[in-house]
Amino acid sequence: ELKLSQDVHEEQAVFKRISPLLILRRLPRAYYQILHKHIVSDTESSRTIMYELATELAHKIRAHALGNDEGSLAKEEKMLLAQAAGHCLPFSVVSELNNESPIALFDLFEKTFSATLEKMRLSESSPGLENIRESKLALFAVCQHIPEASDDDVSGNAFVKVASYVFEFLNESQTTCGEDCVQQELAKLHTGCLHFLGVVFDSLFARKAKKSVKQQIDADENGLLGGLMWTFQYTSSILFNGAIAELEERRFSASTRTSIFNAMVIYSQSCTAEDQRLALFASELLPALMKWVNEAAIDDDVRHPLCVAASLQLVYTIVAKLGSFDWVALGNESELQIVRLTFRCALKSLCSEGGAGIIRPLRLVSMKVILTVIAVNQNLAKYIEPGEINHAVTAVRDVANRDESQEVRQLAYEICHILSI
């Protein structure tokens, strides 16, 4: 039915085009996992089924990339194609017999994404629209696959390669030029890459939340968990060092790192209090983040004001959502130390000098962090020394008297009132 539907384009034949994809997506993942295992064991019938399915999905994705139909039916079909690919295909296959077609999701992704990156690296050429659109769908299929994937069914090495392609795109897209339509498609793919990181964070910490507290996840594991952990570590290195340790020559701009921080904010806002995902995320990220903010002055490179402002927005979002610092107990830090460090980071950023356009958002989020620390720790004197509180009152009053932003001044007056009681 999927093959027969390729020649149907009439609006009234929607059912023939959509129904096969709905059925493929509806079948249990366990059914496809049985077929995936038989591929590796060289069962002819299973290989044939998956070859044909993978080829047909790849052809249809390619056809949509070439056609660029933005109608509602085409958008729905593209979404279903990506969902079906993510649901039905194995992530990666280790077999000498899979050369006939891109049977695995990784093959489908790598082929199109590598072509996009290759054209982006050539300064004299612009990446083709077809490659970018196909890359978007392939990346969306990968994002669909991750949440339901079994820890043992995904090669950690293959997953890290996918993450490496994503990071390389984020790096290359800083300097890639092209026509307006190309820039629009690149911006959409950039958003897709940030969505991929959000899916990684959610899947990693959802899996950690289900594991025993004593059960550790090793980044050396050659499976999905290891790949997820490596991606999280790479992301942290980009944020705090401006580069991945193994690839120091590839520097990430402040705008790209700010967008990654903002992606983390969006992920944090999407979390619920039903499990420990957000608390685990906070325990692994925020201590390192606040040490990064605190250990050196704001500059135009690694600690760009926009990056620091975005990082403090992340701190504010997480602490306000969790309503306490209890998450600190999940890591190796003390609550006293982290509360004090959070207060100092916000106060330090509040006192930073620079252009109003850049410093104002930094001051605003610093005020929000200070107010949130006060709100979740009613007895602030238990955590902050009197001299430091007095210094904070003086600094906040100074901002209240001279800052041009009414919102910043209003928060400053509120903080002064609370600290002066």
Short mmCIF file of C-alpha atoms in Angstrom, two decimals:
data_model
loop_
_atom_site.label_atom_id
_atom_site.label_comp_id
_atom_site.label_asym_id
_atom_site.label_seq_id
_atom_site.Cartn_x
_atom_site.Cartn_y
_atom_site.Cartn_z
CA GLU A 1 0.00 0.00 0.00
CA LEU A 2 2.89 2.39 0.75
CA LYS A 3 4.34 1.75 -2.73
CA LEU A 4 1.00 2.06 -4.50
CA SER A 5 0.28 5.41 -2.83
CA GLN A 6 3.28 7.10 -4.49
CA ASP A 7 1.35 7.92 -7.66
CA VAL A 8 -1.69 9.28 -5.87
CA HIS A 9 -1.76 13.07 -5.65
CA GLU A 10 -5.44 13.97 -5.71
CA GLU A 11 -6.75 15.78 -2.69
CA GLN A 12 -9.63 13.29 -2.43
CA ALA A 13 -7.16 10.36 -2.16
CA VAL A 14 -5.81 11.47 1.21
CA PHE A 15 -6.66 8.14 2.79
CA LYS A 16 -4.52 6.17 0.33
CA ARG A 17 -1.50 8.37 1.04
CA ILE A 18 -1.81 8.66 4.80
CA SER A 19 -3.31 5.36 5.99
CA PRO A 20 -0.22 3.15 5.32
CA LEU A 21 1.91 5.54 7.37
CA LEU A 22 -0.63 5.57 10.20
CA ILE A 23 -0.65 1.76 10.28
CA LEU A 24 3.17 1.57 10.29
CA ARG A 25 3.32 4.05 13.14
CA ARG A 26 0.58 2.24 15.06
CA LEU A 27 2.21 -1.21 15.09
CA PRO A 28 4.02 -1.97 18.39
CA ARG A 29 7.73 -1.18 18.53
CA ALA A 30 8.31 -4.75 19.76
CA TYR A 31 7.23 -6.07 16.34
CA TYR A 32 9.92 -4.05 14.59
CA GLN A 33 12.52 -4.96 17.22
CA ILE A 34 12.02 -8.64 16.34
CA LEU A 35 12.66 -7.82 12.67
CA HIS A 36 15.74 -5.80 13.62
CA LYS A 37 17.24 -8.75 15.49
CA HIS A 38 16.64 -11.03 12.53
CA ILE A 39 18.45 -8.58 10.24
CA VAL A 40 21.64 -9.03 12.25
CA SER A 41 21.20 -12.80 12.22
CA ASP A 42 20.86 -12.64 8.41
CA THR A 43 17.27 -13.81 8.10
CA GLU A 44 16.42 -13.22 4.44
CA SER A 45 12.74 -12.39 4.86
CA SER A 46 13.39 -9.84 7.63
CA ARG A 47 16.14 -8.17 5.61
CA THR A 48 13.90 -7.93 2.57
CA ILE A 49 11.03 -6.38 4.53
CA MET A 50 13.24 -3.78 6.22
CA TYR A 51 15.18 -3.00 3.02
CA GLU A 52 11.98 -2.31 1.12
CA LEU A 53 10.44 -0.29 3.96
CA ALA A 54 13.58 1.80 4.51
CA THR A 55 13.99 2.43 0.78
CA GLU A 56 10.37 3.45 0.32
CA LEU A 57 10.44 5.84 3.30
CA ALA A 58 13.74 7.34 2.10
CA HIS A 59 12.34 7.86 -1.42
CA LYS A 60 9.22 9.57 -0.11
CA ILE A 61 11.23 11.83 2.20
CA ARG A 62 13.47 12.73 -0.72
CA ALA A 63 10.45 13.44 -2.94
CA HIS A 64 9.03 15.87 -0.38
CA ALA A 65 12.42 17.58 -0.06
CA LEU A 66 12.50 18.09 -3.83
CA GLY A 67 8.87 19.17 -4.09
CA ASN A 68 8.73 21.58 -1.14
CA ASP A 69 4.95 21.47 -0.95
CA GLU A 70 3.95 23.56 2.08
CA GLY A 71 0.28 22.58 1.99
CA SER A 72 -1.35 21.16 5.11
CA LEU A 73 -1.61 17.65 3.62
CA ALA A 74 2.06 17.64 2.61
CA LYS A 75 3.12 18.82 6.06
CA GLU A 76 1.07 16.09 7.68
CA GLU A 77 2.54 13.46 5.36
CA LYS A 78 6.11 14.64 6.00
CA MET A 79 5.55 14.45 9.75
CA LEU A 80 4.11 10.94 9.45
CA LEU A 81 7.01 9.82 7.23
CA ALA A 82 9.55 10.98 9.81
CA GLN A 83 7.55 9.42 12.65
CA ALA A 84 7.25 6.13 10.76
CA ALA A 85 10.99 6.09 10.00
CA GLY A 86 11.82 6.77 13.62
CA HIS A 87 9.38 4.13 14.84
CA CYS A 88 10.02 1.34 12.32
CA LEU A 89 13.70 1.43 11.38
CA PRO A 90 16.60 0.23 13.53
CA PHE A 91 18.92 3.02 14.64
CA SER A 92 22.02 1.27 13.34
CA VAL A 93 22.84 -2.16 11.88
CA VAL A 94 26.16 -3.98 12.02
CA SER A 95 26.03 -6.30 9.02
CA GLU A 96 27.97 -6.81 5.81
CA LEU A 97 24.74 -7.39 3.92
CA ASN A 98 23.13 -3.94 4.31
CA ASN A 99 24.79 -2.28 1.32
CA GLU A 100 21.71 -2.47 -0.91
CA SER A 101 19.92 0.47 0.72
CA PRO A 102 20.02 2.66 3.83
CA ILE A 103 18.27 0.14 6.02
CA ALA A 104 19.10 1.89 9.31
CA LEU A 105 17.98 5.29 10.54
CA PHE A 106 21.61 6.31 11.05
CA ASP A 107 22.38 5.62 7.37
CA LEU A 108 19.42 7.73 6.27
CA PHE A 109 20.51 10.56 8.56
CA GLU A 110 24.24 10.43 7.75
CA LYS A 111 23.79 10.44 3.99
CA THR A 112 21.74 13.63 3.88
CA PHE A 113 23.33 15.47 6.81
CA SER A 114 26.90 14.89 5.60
CA ALA A 115 25.92 16.24 2.17
CA THR A 116 24.50 19.39 3.78
CA LEU A 117 27.62 19.92 5.88
CA GLU A 118 29.95 19.31 2.95
CA LYS A 119 28.29 22.10 0.98
CA MET A 120 28.30 24.41 4.01
CA ARG A 121 32.07 23.99 4.37
CA LEU A 122 32.62 25.18 0.79
CA SER A 123 32.59 28.95 1.02
CA GLU A 124 31.94 29.37 -2.70
CA SER A 125 28.73 27.32 -2.66
CA SER A 126 25.48 27.43 -0.76
CA PRO A 127 23.86 24.27 0.65
CA GLY A 128 21.04 23.03 -1.54
CA LEU A 129 17.50 23.48 -0.33
CA GLU A 130 16.75 19.82 -1.02
CA ASN A 131 19.61 18.67 1.25
CA ILE A 132 18.53 20.98 4.07
CA ARG A 133 14.88 19.89 3.88
CA GLU A 134 15.84 16.23 3.76
CA SER A 135 18.18 16.77 6.73
CA LYS A 136 15.34 18.30 8.73
CA LEU A 137 13.13 15.26 8.18
CA ALA A 138 15.95 12.81 8.91
CA LEU A 139 16.82 14.61 12.16
CA PHE A 140 13.16 14.68 13.17
CA ALA A 141 13.01 10.91 12.58
CA VAL A 142 16.01 10.45 14.89
CA CYS A 143 14.26 12.57 17.55
CA GLN A 144 11.19 10.35 17.22
CA HIS A 145 13.30 7.22 17.69
CA ILE A 146 15.21 8.20 20.86
CA PRO A 147 12.49 8.28 23.57
CA GLU A 148 11.20 4.75 22.86
CA ALA A 149 14.54 3.15 21.99
CA SER A 150 15.86 0.32 24.12
CA ASP A 151 19.19 0.99 25.82
CA ASP A 152 20.73 -2.04 24.09
CA ASP A 153 19.31 -1.45 20.60
CA VAL A 154 21.32 1.68 19.77
CA SER A 155 25.06 1.80 19.12
CA GLY A 156 26.66 4.40 21.36
CA ASN A 157 29.26 5.14 18.69
CA ALA A 158 26.59 5.73 16.03
CA PHE A 159 24.65 7.99 18.38
CA VAL A 160 27.75 10.06 19.17
CA LYS A 161 28.31 10.46 15.41
CA VAL A 162 24.79 11.86 15.06
CA ALA A 163 25.48 14.30 17.91
CA SER A 164 28.80 15.26 16.28
CA TYR A 165 27.00 16.10 13.03
CA VAL A 166 24.53 18.24 14.99
CA PHE A 167 27.31 20.12 16.80
CA GLU A 168 29.20 20.60 13.54
CA PHE A 169 26.10 22.05 11.91
CA LEU A 170 25.59 24.45 14.83
CA ASN A 171 29.23 25.50 14.41
CA GLU A 172 29.15 25.85 10.61
CA SER A 173 25.80 27.66 10.55
CA GLN A 174 27.44 30.63 12.33
CA THR A 175 29.17 31.68 9.09
CA THR A 176 27.12 30.10 6.28
CA CYS A 177 25.61 32.58 3.83
CA GLY A 178 23.04 32.16 1.11
CA GLU A 179 19.80 33.42 -0.35
CA ASP A 180 16.89 34.30 1.93
CA CYS A 181 15.13 31.00 1.27
CA VAL A 182 18.32 29.10 2.18
CA GLN A 183 18.76 31.11 5.36
CA GLN A 184 15.17 30.38 6.36
CA GLU A 185 15.65 26.64 5.88
CA LEU A 186 18.99 26.73 7.75
CA ALA A 187 17.27 28.53 10.64
CA LYS A 188 14.65 25.76 10.76
CA LEU A 189 17.36 23.09 10.77
CA HIS A 190 19.17 25.03 13.51
CA THR A 191 15.97 24.90 15.58
CA GLY A 192 15.74 21.16 14.84
CA CYS A 193 19.27 20.65 16.16
CA LEU A 194 18.39 22.45 19.39
CA HIS A 195 15.25 20.30 19.64
CA PHE A 196 17.47 17.22 19.25
CA LEU A 197 19.51 18.36 22.27
CA GLY A 198 16.30 18.81 24.27
CA VAL A 199 15.25 15.25 23.36
CA VAL A 200 18.69 14.01 24.46
CA PHE A 201 18.42 15.75 27.84
CA ASP A 202 14.91 14.46 28.42
CA SER A 203 15.73 10.87 27.45
CA LEU A 204 18.96 10.79 29.47
CA PHE A 205 17.48 12.07 32.71
CA ALA A 206 14.20 10.18 32.31
CA ARG A 207 16.27 6.98 32.10
CA LYS A 208 18.41 8.05 35.04
CA ALA A 209 15.29 8.75 37.09
CA LYS A 210 14.10 5.17 36.50
CA LYS A 211 17.39 3.66 37.60
CA SER A 212 18.41 2.94 41.17
CA VAL A 213 20.17 5.79 42.96
CA LYS A 214 23.19 3.51 43.39
CA GLN A 215 23.21 2.54 39.72
CA GLN A 216 25.57 4.81 37.82
CA ILE A 217 25.57 5.50 34.09
CA ASP A 218 28.99 5.23 32.52
CA ALA A 219 29.69 7.35 29.45
CA ASP A 220 31.92 4.53 28.22
CA GLU A 221 28.93 2.24 27.73
CA ASN A 222 28.57 1.34 24.07
CA GLY A 223 24.83 1.78 24.02
CA LEU A 224 22.18 4.48 23.97
CA LEU A 225 22.87 5.58 27.56
CA GLY A 226 26.55 6.02 26.83
CA GLY A 227 25.73 8.01 23.69
CA LEU A 228 23.30 10.22 25.57
CA MET A 229 25.86 10.84 28.33
CA TRP A 230 28.59 11.71 25.84
CA THR A 231 26.26 14.19 24.12
CA PHE A 232 25.46 15.85 27.45
CA GLN A 233 29.17 16.11 28.28
CA TYR A 234 29.95 17.55 24.84
CA THR A 235 27.19 20.12 25.32
CA SER A 236 28.58 21.17 28.71
CA SER A 237 32.07 21.54 27.20
CA ILE A 238 30.72 23.79 24.45
CA LEU A 239 28.86 25.96 26.96
CA PHE A 240 31.66 26.37 29.49
CA ASN A 241 34.75 26.21 27.25
CA GLY A 242 33.44 27.44 23.92
CA ALA A 243 34.57 24.20 22.26
CA ILE A 244 34.58 20.41 22.57
CA ALA A 245 37.77 19.32 24.32
CA GLU A 246 38.79 16.99 21.47
CA LEU A 247 38.14 19.70 18.85
CA GLU A 248 39.56 22.88 20.38
CA GLU A 249 40.04 24.48 16.97
CA ARG A 250 36.26 24.60 16.45
CA ARG A 251 35.07 27.55 18.50
CA PHE A 252 31.36 28.12 19.11
CA SER A 253 30.11 31.70 19.02
CA ALA A 254 28.35 33.41 21.91
CA SER A 255 25.08 33.45 19.93
CA THR A 256 25.19 29.68 19.34
CA ARG A 257 25.99 28.96 23.00
CA THR A 258 23.23 31.35 24.08
CA SER A 259 20.78 29.43 21.88
CA ILE A 260 21.86 26.16 23.55
CA PHE A 261 21.28 27.70 26.99
CA ASN A 262 17.84 28.83 25.77
CA ALA A 263 17.12 25.29 24.56
CA MET A 264 17.90 24.08 28.07
CA VAL A 265 15.48 26.67 29.46
CA ILE A 266 12.75 25.38 27.15
CA TYR A 267 13.49 21.81 28.21
CA SER A 268 13.33 22.78 31.90
CA GLN A 269 9.99 24.51 31.39
CA SER A 270 8.61 21.36 29.72
CA CYS A 271 9.47 19.09 32.67
CA THR A 272 6.87 18.12 35.23
CA ALA A 273 7.23 17.30 38.91
CA GLU A 274 6.15 13.69 38.37
CA ASP A 275 9.69 12.32 38.40
CA GLN A 276 13.23 13.44 39.14
CA ARG A 277 14.24 14.38 35.60
CA LEU A 278 14.59 18.09 36.26
CA ALA A 279 16.19 17.58 39.68
CA LEU A 280 18.79 15.23 38.19
CA PHE A 281 19.40 17.64 35.32
CA ALA A 282 19.94 20.45 37.84
CA SER A 283 22.28 18.41 40.06
CA GLU A 284 24.55 17.56 37.12
CA LEU A 285 24.55 20.93 35.37
CA LEU A 286 23.95 23.85 37.75
CA PRO A 287 26.93 23.42 40.15
CA ALA A 288 29.35 23.46 37.21
CA LEU A 289 27.44 26.33 35.60
CA MET A 290 27.61 28.55 38.70
CA LYS A 291 31.30 27.80 39.24
CA TRP A 292 31.85 28.80 35.60
CA VAL A 293 30.07 32.13 36.15
CA ASN A 294 31.83 32.80 39.44
CA GLU A 295 35.45 31.91 38.66
CA ALA A 296 36.22 34.72 36.17
CA ALA A 297 35.01 38.12 34.98
CA ILE A 298 32.56 38.64 32.15
CA ASP A 299 34.32 39.05 28.79
CA ASP A 300 33.62 39.03 25.06
CA ASP A 301 34.52 35.37 24.59
CA VAL A 302 33.68 32.39 26.81
CA ARG A 303 31.81 34.47 29.42
CA HIS A 304 29.99 36.76 27.05
CA PRO A 305 27.26 38.80 28.82
CA LEU A 306 24.54 37.19 26.67
CA CYS A 307 25.80 33.69 27.58
CA VAL A 308 25.93 34.55 31.28
CA ALA A 309 22.43 36.09 31.12
CA ALA A 310 21.07 32.97 29.41
CA SER A 311 22.80 30.73 31.98
CA LEU A 312 21.26 32.69 34.87
CA GLN A 313 17.86 32.47 33.16
CA LEU A 314 18.33 28.71 33.24
CA VAL A 315 19.20 28.83 36.95
CA TYR A 316 16.14 30.99 37.64
CA THR A 317 13.82 28.70 35.65
CA ILE A 318 14.99 25.50 37.34
CA VAL A 319 15.11 26.81 40.93
CA ALA A 320 11.73 28.54 40.58
CA LYS A 321 10.15 25.39 39.08
CA LEU A 322 11.59 23.03 41.70
CA GLY A 323 10.87 25.49 44.52
CA SER A 324 13.90 24.48 46.58
CA PHE A 325 17.55 23.47 46.53
CA ASP A 326 16.79 19.88 47.56
CA TRP A 327 18.13 18.69 44.18
CA VAL A 328 21.66 19.47 45.39
CA ALA A 329 21.53 16.31 47.54
CA LEU A 330 21.47 14.21 44.34
CA GLY A 331 25.01 15.35 43.54
CA ASN A 332 28.27 15.80 45.42
CA GLU A 333 27.82 19.40 46.58
CA SER A 334 26.40 20.81 49.82
CA GLU A 335 23.21 22.86 49.81
CA LEU A 336 24.90 25.62 51.80
CA GLN A 337 27.67 25.94 49.23
CA ILE A 338 25.34 25.98 46.22
CA VAL A 339 22.86 28.48 47.71
CA ARG A 340 25.74 30.79 48.59
CA LEU A 341 27.32 30.36 45.17
CA THR A 342 24.02 31.07 43.39
CA PHE A 343 23.54 34.28 45.39
CA ARG A 344 27.11 35.40 44.66
CA CYS A 345 26.86 34.69 40.93
CA ALA A 346 23.68 36.74 40.66
CA LEU A 347 25.17 39.60 42.71
CA LYS A 348 28.38 39.56 40.67
CA SER A 349 26.43 39.73 37.40
CA LEU A 350 24.24 42.50 38.78
CA CYS A 351 27.31 44.66 39.40
CA SER A 352 28.79 44.11 35.93
CA GLU A 353 29.43 47.15 33.75
CA GLY A 354 29.02 47.49 30.00
CA GLY A 355 26.74 48.65 27.23
CA ALA A 356 23.12 49.11 28.31
CA GLY A 357 21.76 46.89 25.55
CA ILE A 358 23.78 43.92 26.80
CA ILE A 359 23.97 44.59 30.54
CA ARG A 360 20.26 45.34 31.06
CA PRO A 361 19.05 41.76 30.38
CA LEU A 362 21.89 40.51 32.59
CA ARG A 363 20.76 42.76 35.44
CA LEU A 364 17.14 41.76 34.99
CA VAL A 365 17.80 38.03 35.23
CA SER A 366 20.24 38.61 38.13
CA MET A 367 17.41 40.29 40.04
CA LYS A 368 15.14 37.34 39.31
CA VAL A 369 17.71 34.87 40.61
CA ILE A 370 18.31 36.86 43.81
CA LEU A 371 14.57 37.16 44.43
CA THR A 372 14.08 33.43 43.81
CA VAL A 373 16.92 32.50 46.22
CA ILE A 374 15.26 34.68 48.86
CA ALA A 375 11.81 33.17 48.15
CA VAL A 376 12.92 29.53 48.50
CA ASN A 377 15.19 30.24 51.49
CA GLN A 378 13.18 32.37 53.89
CA ASN A 379 15.98 32.31 56.48
CA LEU A 380 18.64 33.79 54.20
CA ALA A 381 21.00 34.51 57.12
CA LYS A 382 21.41 30.73 57.49
CA TYR A 383 23.18 30.63 54.12
CA ILE A 384 24.56 34.13 53.50
CA GLU A 385 26.87 36.02 55.85
CA PRO A 386 25.63 39.42 57.17
CA GLY A 387 28.41 41.35 55.42
CA GLU A 388 27.47 39.82 52.08
CA ILE A 389 23.78 40.64 52.61
CA ASN A 390 24.69 44.28 53.39
CA HIS A 391 26.79 44.42 50.21
CA ALA A 392 23.83 43.04 48.26
CA VAL A 393 21.49 45.70 49.70
CA THR A 394 23.92 48.46 48.69
CA ALA A 395 24.34 47.09 45.16
CA VAL A 396 20.60 46.57 44.65
CA ARG A 397 19.80 50.09 45.92
CA ASP A 398 22.33 51.52 43.49
CA VAL A 399 20.60 49.72 40.61
CA ALA A 400 17.18 50.83 41.87
CA ASN A 401 18.30 54.47 41.77
CA ARG A 402 20.01 54.58 38.36
CA ASP A 403 18.88 51.73 36.08
CA GLU A 404 16.83 52.87 33.08
CA SER A 405 14.56 49.80 33.08
CA GLN A 406 11.40 50.16 35.11
CA GLU A 407 11.15 46.37 35.46
CA VAL A 408 14.68 46.16 36.88
CA ARG A 409 14.02 49.06 39.29
CA GLN A 410 10.77 47.49 40.48
CA LEU A 411 12.49 44.18 41.27
CA ALA A 412 15.32 46.09 42.97
CA TYR A 413 12.89 47.95 45.26
CA GLU A 414 11.22 44.64 46.17
CA ILE A 415 14.55 42.99 47.02
CA CYS A 416 15.70 45.99 49.08
CA HIS A 417 12.46 45.88 51.05
CA ILE A 418 12.86 42.17 51.84
CA LEU A 419 16.56 42.34 52.74
CA SER A 420 16.10 45.43 54.91
CA ILE A 421 13.46 43.84 57.15
#
